[in-house]
Amino acid sequence: MKALQELARKLLEDKTVSVVIGYEEGPHGVRPAFITKPDQADRLIFDPRCVHNLATFLSPRRSHLVTLGKKAVVVKGCDARAVAGLVRETQIKREDVVVIGVRCGGVTGDPMGDGKLTEKNVAPRCAVCDVREPKLADHLVGELPPAPPTPKGPDMVAKLDAMTPEERWAFWQKELERCVRCHACREVCPMCFCERCIADKSMPQWIESSAHPRANLSWQMTRVLHMAGRCVGCGECVRACPANIPLGLILKKVAAVVEERYGYRVSDDPSVPAPIGTYRLDDKQEFIL
Amino acid sequence: MSAKTLTQADLTSLVSDILAADKRVVAPSLVGIGPLEHIEYRPLHKAEDMVLDRGLPKRSIKEMFFPPTEVVFRWKQKKSDVAIDEIPTTFQQTVVIGALPCDAAAPGIVDRVMNWDYRDELWNGRREATTIVAMACDGGDKSCFCTAVGLGPESSKGADLLLTPVKAGYHVDVLTPKGEELVSKYSKRFGEAKSADEAKKYQEAARKKVEGNLSFDAPKMRAWLEGNFENEYWRTIALRCHGCGTCATMCPTCHCFDIVDENEGVLAGERRRNWDTCQTGKFTLHGSGHNPRHDQNARFRQRVTHKFAIYPGKFGEILCTGCGRCQRQCPGGMDLLEILGDIARMAGGAA
């Protein structure tokens, strides 16, 4: 942690940045920290409770953070994909943010827990992680911890794939009927940066705002399709959902389809174009009659 | 006020009896799949679905009185005429079982605004049809602060019956005429009270557990909030806030709503009211594009001020029951306990 704190202090002292966004120990567990003074840098920590994707705070949609000035942000390898996404989609300029990568041994889903990683509490994305050492980083800190335990439980995406369309429909109806349309999934998402979301437009009302099955499906499917090839898989939407809807399953499925069709996996290199913004002559098009 | 005893088996039978009498029973029960399984207040299909040993349900009891979406009326257009279909405002008799005191107390607080300048028929209809059997809490966790807002893990506010866990099952305090009616109707399930002392000990231990989490002087806090709208403190209060409104979604007392019209076909439709929250930018966005609560700091100030100054000023009660959900479930780590503690220190009322 010393290296992280020293680096943050230096960045603030020499005025490279005016705020370092990292993690601190709050009164009830780990939480995002906004360090603006060099002498506060020793508050910064990193451990398996640091589940939050701090790249979300770089989004220009957060006007109360834009006014803080130039930022440095602490990212895990997975979070770095969101920084790359924001750069790729021209929301931020790469040179406007100092990326502090931390080597990661996996995180738990619970910032208020004891931070001991187990098969039961390890975040699902850690099982398939190949970026424990972030590549998109101006500074890299910490030793590489041991690999996290493999999460327990069935592969739900495979289970859903094995269902008949009717069974799958029934599964999602049941899960999505609990949606209360708070849109917390959108608000915490690093890649949901639209100034005005289609769900908030009322003339015409593309998506009804009521929490009934028709509108819930319409909202969640719209969001998922807008996330195709863009979702970084950080799981913040699942963590924020007040109804515990397994949004991760459908996002994972869409990511797999994008990979299969376009050979694209969400990249932590901002110069790699995403399928949604590119056209290639050899794109598969057998579905066009 | 009288007292009774209820064994675990009799509580299960009581639920079955009530369901058999074509009433609705709402209780904490399991929802969701795999690692996302959790408890919510849900209408029960059978008594065995009730889960009373897993603490506070994820969301509060409020949605049983004020659902996330509800139809206010329906309309049909016929040439130049519009016919309005009223929505029934009488509801199926409902017994809520296992509401924790921080949830049981909430509807009574929200009653004030729902009967202020307009008597809200849908809210009141559900309130009148509902009997609340509360469950004394074991003192919760570090995020709880019911005692700071004048309640407690043993508070009977808003409850018709209060169950307190004892060795033999539950000690039952019968608190209201509605509670008495329930007990006399299903009298064969209730035994003579014999565990009052044991229940009292349980309640005292629970109170001790939660008391240390937070305390403040409510009138001093209100005075500080009323006089410090422009205080420097607010300017960086919500840096980590995403504006997702999960705090309000979870909250037993947040009650703001939006009214929308939705067409059902071309010549018919319904007017609905849907949950809304002051934590989103859209909540106060004017048609002109101006937004008086221009950023998240201003929106969080509103949340705190409404709960601890505006509502008490208007209705004499704090709009918070200290359930702690807003802190526990905030994805950004916003901490109302910390903020209230800060304000109490500035207001000179910290205990």
XYZ file of C-alpha atoms in Angstrom:
640
model
C 0.000 0.000 0.000
C 2.938 2.286 0.665
C 3.741 2.487 -3.066
C 0.153 3.469 -3.874
C 0.063 6.127 -1.169
C 3.474 7.519 -2.153
C 2.478 7.717 -5.793
C -0.805 9.496 -4.986
C 1.006 11.966 -2.741
C 3.511 12.729 -5.472
C 0.844 13.195 -8.156
C -0.990 15.658 -5.911
C 2.127 17.443 -4.700
C 3.517 18.131 -8.155
C -0.013 19.015 -9.319
C -0.062 16.370 -12.044
C -3.641 15.765 -10.938
C -6.024 17.532 -8.577
C -7.765 14.402 -7.308
C -6.846 10.745 -6.885
C -9.833 8.406 -6.951
C -9.035 5.281 -5.006
C -10.277 3.158 -2.113
C -10.343 3.921 1.599
C -11.526 2.288 4.772
C -14.856 3.926 5.650
C -16.851 3.558 8.850
C -18.613 0.532 7.307
C -16.059 -1.145 5.073
C -14.213 -0.141 1.948
C -15.524 2.696 -0.195
C -14.418 4.976 -3.022
C -12.167 7.824 -1.861
C -11.518 11.200 -3.468
C -8.111 12.357 -2.302
C -7.420 16.019 -3.063
C -4.651 16.848 -0.566
C -1.231 15.155 -0.434
C -1.506 14.591 3.318
C -4.675 12.515 2.816
C -2.888 10.045 0.522
C -2.210 7.618 3.377
C -5.934 6.860 3.477
C -5.621 4.873 0.250
C -5.799 1.109 0.464
C -6.263 -1.861 -1.826
C -7.505 -5.303 -0.823
C -10.051 -7.938 -1.959
C -12.948 -5.802 -0.706
C -12.213 -3.180 -3.379
C -14.922 -4.413 -5.717
C -16.136 -1.011 -6.984
C -15.283 -0.049 -10.559
C -13.866 3.446 -10.032
C -13.643 4.156 -13.769
C -17.348 4.937 -13.486
C -16.395 8.190 -11.760
C -14.541 9.360 -14.882
C -17.750 9.607 -16.896
C -18.434 13.221 -17.927
C -22.076 12.636 -16.957
C -21.017 13.129 -13.323
C -20.973 16.915 -13.299
C -20.078 17.117 -9.602
C -16.837 15.261 -10.345
C -15.967 17.032 -13.575
C -15.461 20.225 -11.562
C -12.782 18.524 -9.435
C -10.275 18.848 -12.303
C -7.757 16.360 -13.634
C -8.053 12.914 -12.120
C -5.928 9.929 -11.346
C -7.872 6.721 -10.888
C -6.991 3.422 -9.250
C -8.025 0.506 -11.460
C -7.926 -3.245 -11.385
C -7.288 -4.970 -14.696
C -10.991 -5.455 -15.284
C -11.790 -1.809 -14.496
C -9.095 -0.668 -16.962
C -11.380 -1.930 -19.746
C -13.888 0.733 -18.714
C -11.222 3.446 -18.925
C -10.368 2.110 -22.403
C -14.067 2.099 -23.278
C -14.514 5.727 -22.253
C -11.466 6.720 -24.316
C -12.526 4.576 -27.301
C -15.959 6.160 -27.275
C -14.506 9.681 -26.931
C -15.951 10.412 -23.504
C -12.544 11.210 -22.049
C -9.126 11.818 -23.528
C -6.469 9.322 -22.573
C -4.095 12.144 -21.580
C -6.713 13.662 -19.274
C -6.532 10.798 -16.804
C -3.650 9.238 -14.931
C -4.302 5.514 -14.615
C -2.895 3.798 -11.535
C -3.105 0.057 -12.085
C -3.096 -2.273 -9.099
C -2.113 -5.925 -9.383
C -5.126 -7.885 -8.183
C -5.734 -11.263 -6.604
C -9.496 -11.147 -7.027
C -12.248 -9.337 -5.168
C -15.261 -10.353 -3.107
C -18.715 -9.046 -3.868
C -18.935 -7.450 -0.441
C -17.040 -4.255 0.448
C -18.346 -4.543 4.025
C -17.149 -8.124 4.553
C -13.944 -9.383 6.120
C -12.079 -9.442 2.786
C -11.201 -13.131 2.941
C -11.648 -14.618 -0.523
C -13.525 -17.903 -0.673
C -15.097 -20.013 -3.413
C -18.414 -18.657 -2.220
C -17.773 -14.916 -2.091
C -15.317 -14.378 -4.940
C -16.773 -12.166 -7.678
C -17.886 -14.251 -10.684
C -15.715 -12.296 -13.137
C -12.518 -13.236 -11.262
C -12.905 -16.833 -12.467
C -12.155 -15.868 -16.067
C -9.718 -13.054 -15.336
C -6.690 -12.707 -17.584
C -5.798 -9.158 -16.565
C -4.693 -9.448 -12.966
C -1.929 -7.076 -13.934
C -3.595 -4.130 -15.707
C -2.105 -3.316 -19.095
C -3.666 0.109 -19.531
C -1.785 1.881 -16.752
C 0.536 4.839 -16.401
C 1.757 3.442 -13.109
C 1.573 -0.110 -11.843
C 1.706 -0.757 -8.097
C 1.708 -3.666 -5.671
C 2.996 -7.236 -5.840
C 0.922 -9.758 -7.772
C -1.128 -11.654 -5.151
C -1.941 -15.358 -5.580
C -4.776 -16.192 -8.000
C -8.262 -16.111 -6.464
C -10.232 -19.280 -5.690
C -12.537 -20.522 -8.440
C -16.166 -19.615 -7.751
C -18.431 -22.476 -6.806
C -21.740 -23.228 -8.429
C -23.130 -24.183 -11.817
C -22.401 -22.270 -15.033
C -25.732 -20.500 -15.253
C -25.192 -19.233 -18.799
C -24.703 -22.831 -20.012
C -27.748 -23.856 -18.011
C -29.859 -21.171 -19.664
C -28.494 -22.088 -23.096
C -29.615 -25.662 -22.522
C -33.201 -24.585 -21.842
C -35.942 -24.545 -24.456
C -36.941 -21.037 -25.575
C -40.151 -21.393 -23.545
C -38.248 -22.290 -20.381
C -35.795 -19.461 -20.919
C -38.641 -17.033 -21.511
C -40.285 -18.163 -18.261
C -36.978 -17.780 -16.402
C -36.454 -14.196 -17.549
C -40.100 -13.251 -17.044
C -39.795 -14.352 -13.446
C -36.532 -12.538 -12.853
C -37.460 -9.348 -14.698
C -40.893 -8.991 -13.116
C -39.053 -7.945 -9.959
C -37.446 -4.943 -11.669
C -38.684 -1.738 -9.996
C -37.371 0.476 -12.804
C -35.083 2.492 -10.568
C -32.400 2.380 -13.283
C -29.643 1.936 -10.687
C -28.068 -0.531 -13.173
C -27.651 2.356 -15.600
C -26.483 4.929 -13.078
C -23.609 2.831 -11.750
C -22.539 1.553 -15.181
C -19.274 3.052 -16.442
C -20.427 2.602 -20.038
C -23.910 4.128 -19.556
C -22.788 7.680 -20.169
C -25.532 9.041 -22.409
C -26.421 12.606 -21.573
C -30.032 11.611 -22.013
C -30.921 7.933 -21.860
C -33.568 6.608 -24.231
C -35.459 5.432 -21.133
C -35.794 9.039 -19.962
C -37.241 10.327 -23.218
C -40.945 10.985 -23.074
C -41.761 12.455 -26.497
C -42.097 9.864 -27.829
C -42.012 7.509 -24.871
C -39.865 4.763 -26.381
C -39.789 2.796 -23.170
C -42.570 3.011 -20.604
C -41.306 4.022 -17.191
C -43.676 1.775 -15.209
C -42.425 -1.369 -13.494
C -44.700 -3.821 -15.299
C -43.499 -6.891 -17.222
C -43.883 -5.337 -20.691
C -41.871 -2.235 -19.804
C -39.312 -4.097 -17.692
C -38.495 -6.372 -20.609
C -38.354 -3.439 -22.951
C -35.935 -1.568 -20.665
C -33.629 -4.444 -19.826
C -33.416 -5.729 -23.410
C -32.683 -2.236 -24.683
C -29.925 -1.788 -22.137
C -28.418 -5.191 -22.843
C -28.347 -4.568 -26.620
C -26.746 -1.166 -26.061
C -24.117 -3.007 -24.028
C -23.249 -5.558 -26.723
C -19.498 -5.429 -27.248
C -19.275 -2.573 -24.750
C -20.046 -4.126 -21.343
C -16.775 -4.513 -19.441
C -18.249 -7.166 -17.152
C -17.502 -5.324 -13.917
C -20.774 -6.430 -12.342
C -21.589 -3.040 -10.823
C -25.156 -3.254 -12.193
C -25.695 -6.543 -10.378
C -24.243 -5.162 -7.179
C -26.474 -2.080 -7.327
C -29.708 -3.840 -8.314
C -32.184 -3.520 -5.438
C -34.012 -6.579 -6.749
C -30.960 -8.848 -7.234
C -31.808 -9.527 -10.880
C -29.061 -11.663 -12.500
C -28.237 -9.049 -15.148
C -24.721 -10.479 -15.367
C -26.019 -13.656 -17.018
C -27.593 -11.925 -19.965
C -24.688 -9.507 -20.382
C -22.282 -12.459 -20.333
C -24.341 -14.226 -22.969
C -24.348 -11.166 -25.226
C -20.581 -10.797 -24.790
C -20.171 -14.433 -25.878
C -22.302 -13.826 -28.979
C -20.234 -10.760 -29.894
C -17.032 -12.745 -29.479
C -18.351 -15.602 -31.586
C -19.583 -13.396 -34.414
C -16.967 -10.659 -34.492
C -13.984 -12.229 -32.769
C -14.023 -9.288 -30.377
C -13.584 -9.429 -26.634
C -13.920 -6.106 -24.777
C -10.422 -4.772 -24.882
C -8.334 -2.740 -22.476
C -6.615 -1.157 -25.471
C -8.542 1.957 -26.518
C -7.119 1.792 -30.039
C -8.807 -1.559 -30.728
C -12.114 -0.678 -32.393
C -15.337 -2.200 -31.060
C -17.721 -3.954 -33.468
C -20.518 -1.476 -32.793
C -18.436 1.359 -34.217
C -16.789 -0.422 -37.141
C -17.694 -1.958 -40.472
C -15.714 -4.703 -42.103
C -16.302 -6.232 -45.494
C -15.862 -9.682 -43.996
C -18.472 -9.185 -41.252
C -20.764 -12.203 -41.200
C -24.018 -11.368 -42.911
C -25.689 -14.664 -43.588
C -28.663 -13.519 -41.496
C -29.489 -10.848 -44.098
C -31.855 -12.374 -46.622
C -52.762 -4.107 26.273
C -52.609 -7.825 26.830
C -49.976 -10.482 26.179
C -49.922 -14.022 24.797
C -47.522 -16.792 23.803
C -47.172 -18.308 20.359
C -45.089 -21.393 19.578
C -43.207 -21.705 16.297
C -45.588 -24.475 15.186
C -48.613 -22.378 16.118
C -47.236 -19.410 14.153
C -46.983 -21.635 11.057
C -50.532 -22.912 11.683
C -51.739 -19.356 12.208
C -50.395 -18.381 8.779
C -52.100 -21.426 7.216
C -55.372 -20.514 8.988
C -55.235 -16.941 7.686
C -54.448 -18.087 4.142
C -57.306 -20.600 4.332
C -59.638 -17.737 5.259
C -58.845 -16.113 1.871
C -56.737 -13.398 3.340
C -53.348 -12.405 2.101
C -50.296 -13.024 4.285
C -47.130 -11.068 3.583
C -43.877 -12.174 5.199
C -40.148 -12.309 4.508
C -39.500 -15.107 2.025
C -36.770 -16.251 -0.363
C -36.507 -14.662 -3.805
C -33.888 -14.832 -6.570
C -31.423 -17.426 -7.817
C -28.029 -18.770 -6.780
C -25.751 -16.270 -5.067
C -28.405 -13.592 -5.633
C -30.966 -15.361 -3.458
C -32.216 -13.017 -0.745
C -35.297 -12.252 1.332
C -38.060 -9.832 0.470
C -41.507 -9.174 1.894
C -43.745 -11.222 -0.391
C -47.327 -12.541 -0.353
C -47.058 -16.166 0.787
C -48.496 -19.131 -1.088
C -47.961 -21.373 1.899
C -46.850 -20.928 5.501
C -43.619 -22.884 4.982
C -42.298 -20.153 2.640
C -41.982 -17.725 5.563
C -38.337 -17.028 6.543
C -38.039 -15.273 9.895
C -34.424 -15.965 10.819
C -32.477 -14.055 8.167
C -32.774 -10.523 9.508
C -33.921 -7.515 7.551
C -35.429 -8.118 4.094
C -33.506 -6.470 1.249
C -36.239 -3.945 0.477
C -38.591 -2.365 2.974
C -42.242 -3.082 3.675
C -43.351 0.101 1.877
C -44.187 -1.616 -1.399
C -47.022 -3.500 0.265
C -48.788 -0.134 0.708
C -47.225 1.777 -2.157
C -46.190 -0.530 -5.006
C -43.423 0.445 -7.470
C -46.160 1.000 -10.065
C -49.939 1.167 -9.701
C -52.870 2.157 -11.872
C -54.679 5.270 -10.612
C -57.466 5.140 -13.211
C -58.170 3.892 -16.732
C -59.686 5.802 -19.612
C -61.460 5.022 -22.843
C -61.955 7.504 -25.626
C -65.205 7.483 -27.611
C -65.308 10.169 -30.270
C -65.047 13.400 -28.301
C -65.964 11.780 -24.961
C -63.617 10.225 -22.463
C -64.922 7.616 -20.036
C -62.984 7.180 -16.813
C -62.847 3.830 -15.029
C -62.213 4.291 -11.345
C -59.878 1.849 -9.625
C -61.194 0.037 -6.533
C -59.742 1.491 -3.343
C -60.696 -1.396 -1.100
C -58.173 -4.177 -0.837
C -57.942 -7.803 0.211
C -57.493 -8.166 3.970
C -53.780 -8.642 4.597
C -51.698 -9.698 7.563
C -48.013 -8.782 7.473
C -45.970 -11.162 9.604
C -42.400 -10.610 10.698
C -42.052 -6.924 9.842
C -39.042 -5.667 11.764
C -39.747 -2.612 13.958
C -37.940 -0.240 11.560
C -40.330 -1.359 8.822
C -43.470 -1.556 10.978
C -43.004 2.047 12.140
C -42.610 3.488 8.653
C -46.165 3.452 7.227
C -47.433 5.423 10.232
C -44.873 8.145 9.517
C -45.778 8.277 5.822
C -49.509 8.399 6.782
C -48.958 12.067 7.624
C -48.168 13.119 4.085
C -50.656 10.713 2.547
C -53.413 12.431 4.582
C -52.140 15.981 4.420
C -53.723 18.168 1.722
C -55.270 15.176 0.010
C -56.441 11.862 1.404
C -54.669 9.261 -0.703
C -57.260 6.549 -1.226
C -54.945 3.839 -2.525
C -52.458 4.239 0.321
C -55.181 4.441 2.961
C -57.135 1.562 1.450
C -54.154 -0.732 1.799
C -53.337 0.624 5.263
C -56.872 -0.071 6.494
C -56.876 -3.601 5.073
C -53.572 -4.498 6.716
C -52.734 -5.846 10.158
C -49.055 -5.689 11.080
C -47.496 -8.408 13.207
C -44.038 -7.058 13.957
C -41.033 -9.048 15.126
C -38.682 -7.618 17.721
C -35.190 -7.359 16.254
C -32.009 -8.869 17.683
C -30.194 -5.550 17.313
C -29.216 -5.890 13.658
C -25.771 -4.868 12.499
C -23.408 -1.885 12.501
C -25.509 -0.052 9.886
C -28.608 0.078 12.119
C -29.522 3.284 13.955
C -33.182 2.939 14.955
C -32.474 4.136 18.488
C -31.043 7.400 17.112
C -34.394 8.303 15.539
C -36.475 7.552 18.625
C -37.343 3.952 17.766
C -35.632 0.749 18.810
C -35.280 -2.970 18.114
C -38.239 -3.529 20.453
C -40.315 -0.567 19.248
C -43.990 -1.389 18.836
C -44.770 1.743 16.837
C -47.012 0.878 13.921
C -47.435 -2.728 15.066
C -50.753 -4.376 15.913
C -48.964 -7.314 17.512
C -45.297 -7.485 18.513
C -43.622 -10.882 18.643
C -40.437 -11.255 20.672
C -38.428 -14.479 20.238
C -38.267 -16.585 23.432
C -37.325 -20.224 24.059
C -40.922 -21.393 23.766
C -41.485 -19.528 20.509
C -42.676 -15.943 20.756
C -43.923 -13.654 23.478
C -46.815 -11.679 21.952
C -47.765 -8.134 22.916
C -51.271 -7.306 21.735
C -51.195 -3.593 21.000
C -54.258 -2.401 19.083
C -57.904 -3.299 18.417
C -56.786 -4.794 15.067
C -54.291 -6.933 16.967
C -56.948 -8.017 19.458
C -59.260 -8.964 16.636
C -56.608 -11.180 15.081
C -55.850 -12.868 18.408
C -59.499 -13.493 19.262
C -60.316 -14.779 15.774
C -57.492 -17.322 15.898
C -57.497 -17.726 19.687
C -56.771 -21.459 19.566
C -53.281 -20.688 18.249
C -52.351 -18.366 21.137
C -51.429 -19.547 24.630
C -51.239 -17.771 27.974
C -48.358 -15.325 28.286
C -45.581 -16.710 30.436
C -42.334 -15.321 29.018
C -42.658 -11.561 29.598
C -39.388 -11.378 31.564
C -37.488 -13.438 29.021
C -38.836 -11.216 26.225
C -37.799 -8.104 28.108
C -34.251 -9.424 28.471
C -34.084 -10.161 24.737
C -35.269 -6.638 23.973
C -32.816 -5.015 26.371
C -29.875 -6.941 24.903
C -30.951 -5.938 21.397
C -31.189 -2.274 22.350
C -27.732 -2.389 23.891
C -26.338 -3.856 20.679
C -27.663 -1.096 18.428
C -27.496 1.943 20.723
C -23.781 2.572 20.274
C -24.026 2.913 16.476
C -25.326 6.479 16.426
C -27.109 9.065 18.544
C -27.970 12.701 18.015
C -30.187 15.494 19.292
C -32.972 15.676 16.692
C -34.162 19.269 17.345
C -30.567 20.547 17.220
C -29.987 18.657 14.000
C -33.124 20.140 12.507
C -32.067 23.654 13.522
C -28.619 23.160 11.979
C -30.118 21.878 8.723
C -32.539 24.791 8.546
C -29.756 27.316 9.007
C -27.013 25.754 6.890
C -28.378 25.213 3.425
C -25.323 26.898 1.913
C -22.801 25.384 4.304
C -19.449 24.343 2.847
C -20.138 20.845 4.194
C -22.605 20.086 1.402
C -20.243 20.987 -1.450
C -18.399 17.697 -1.462
C -20.914 15.559 0.413
C -21.789 13.225 -2.457
C -18.618 12.703 -4.480
C -19.025 8.937 -4.338
C -22.783 9.058 -4.985
C -23.829 7.610 -8.349
C -27.321 9.115 -8.184
C -28.759 5.626 -8.595
C -31.454 6.135 -5.970
C -30.974 2.718 -4.397
C -31.177 4.475 -1.014
C -34.683 5.690 -1.850
C -35.753 2.425 -3.464
C -34.816 0.555 -0.304
C -36.075 3.199 2.094
C -39.200 2.426 4.146
C -40.189 6.104 4.261
C -39.182 7.577 0.866
C -42.490 8.011 -0.914
C -42.023 10.253 -3.966
C -43.754 9.270 -7.151
C -44.127 10.243 -10.792
C -47.432 10.242 -12.678
C -47.464 8.853 -16.219
C -50.114 8.121 -18.824
C -49.703 4.943 -20.823
C -51.769 4.014 -23.819
C -53.252 0.569 -24.088
C -54.015 0.542 -27.772
C -55.094 3.715 -29.535
C -58.244 4.819 -27.733
C -57.638 3.590 -24.215
C -55.011 3.862 -21.561
C -54.180 4.095 -17.928
C -52.718 6.636 -15.600
C -50.100 5.189 -13.296
C -48.017 6.354 -10.451
C -44.475 5.066 -10.266
C -41.728 5.332 -7.672
C -39.455 8.279 -8.187
C -36.522 9.682 -6.251
C -34.873 13.039 -5.630
C -31.503 11.361 -6.145
C -31.791 11.447 -9.930
C -31.095 14.528 -12.022
C -34.355 14.130 -13.912
C -36.406 14.572 -10.729
C -36.016 18.367 -10.707
C -35.136 19.003 -14.350
C -37.256 21.864 -15.673
C -38.696 22.006 -19.181
C -36.365 24.931 -19.842
C -33.328 22.745 -19.243
C -32.563 24.446 -15.920
C -32.056 22.149 -12.960
C -32.317 23.783 -9.526
C -30.599 20.758 -7.948
C -27.805 20.940 -10.412
C -25.542 18.191 -9.090
C -25.360 15.149 -6.851
C -24.169 17.159 -3.851
C -27.334 19.269 -4.017
C -29.467 16.165 -4.421
C -27.979 14.441 -1.398
C -28.421 17.588 0.693
C -32.090 17.423 -0.278
C -32.366 13.826 0.924
C -30.891 14.603 4.328
C -32.764 17.897 4.723
C -36.135 16.441 3.772
C -35.815 13.582 6.225
C -34.388 15.427 9.198
C -35.698 19.005 8.851
C -38.476 19.542 6.292
C -40.658 16.570 7.209
C -40.222 17.027 10.972
C -41.067 20.728 10.490
C -44.234 19.959 8.621
C -45.439 16.784 10.299
C -43.564 16.513 13.593
C -41.794 13.273 12.740
C -38.379 12.343 11.351
C -38.770 10.701 7.945
C -36.397 7.865 8.804
C -36.634 4.727 10.904
C -32.906 3.987 11.089
C -33.084 0.688 9.176
C -29.679 1.431 7.642
C -30.514 0.040 4.196
C -29.349 3.259 2.474
C -25.864 2.756 3.892
C -25.744 -1.040 3.692
C -26.784 -1.277 0.070
C -25.285 1.866 -1.450
C -23.042 0.787 -4.328
C -20.971 3.960 -3.926
C -20.482 3.634 -0.169
C -22.458 6.735 0.857
C -22.859 6.596 4.621
C -25.837 8.342 6.226
C -24.660 7.369 9.725
C -21.375 9.164 9.159
C -23.125 12.205 7.693
C -25.637 12.435 10.558
C -22.753 12.069 12.995
C -20.893 14.926 11.269
C -23.966 17.163 11.366
C -24.640 16.313 15.002
C -21.102 17.413 15.862
C -21.515 20.659 13.924
C -24.915 21.187 15.551
C -23.431 20.577 18.978
C -25.813 17.749 19.725
C -23.632 14.664 19.506
C -24.015 12.394 22.492
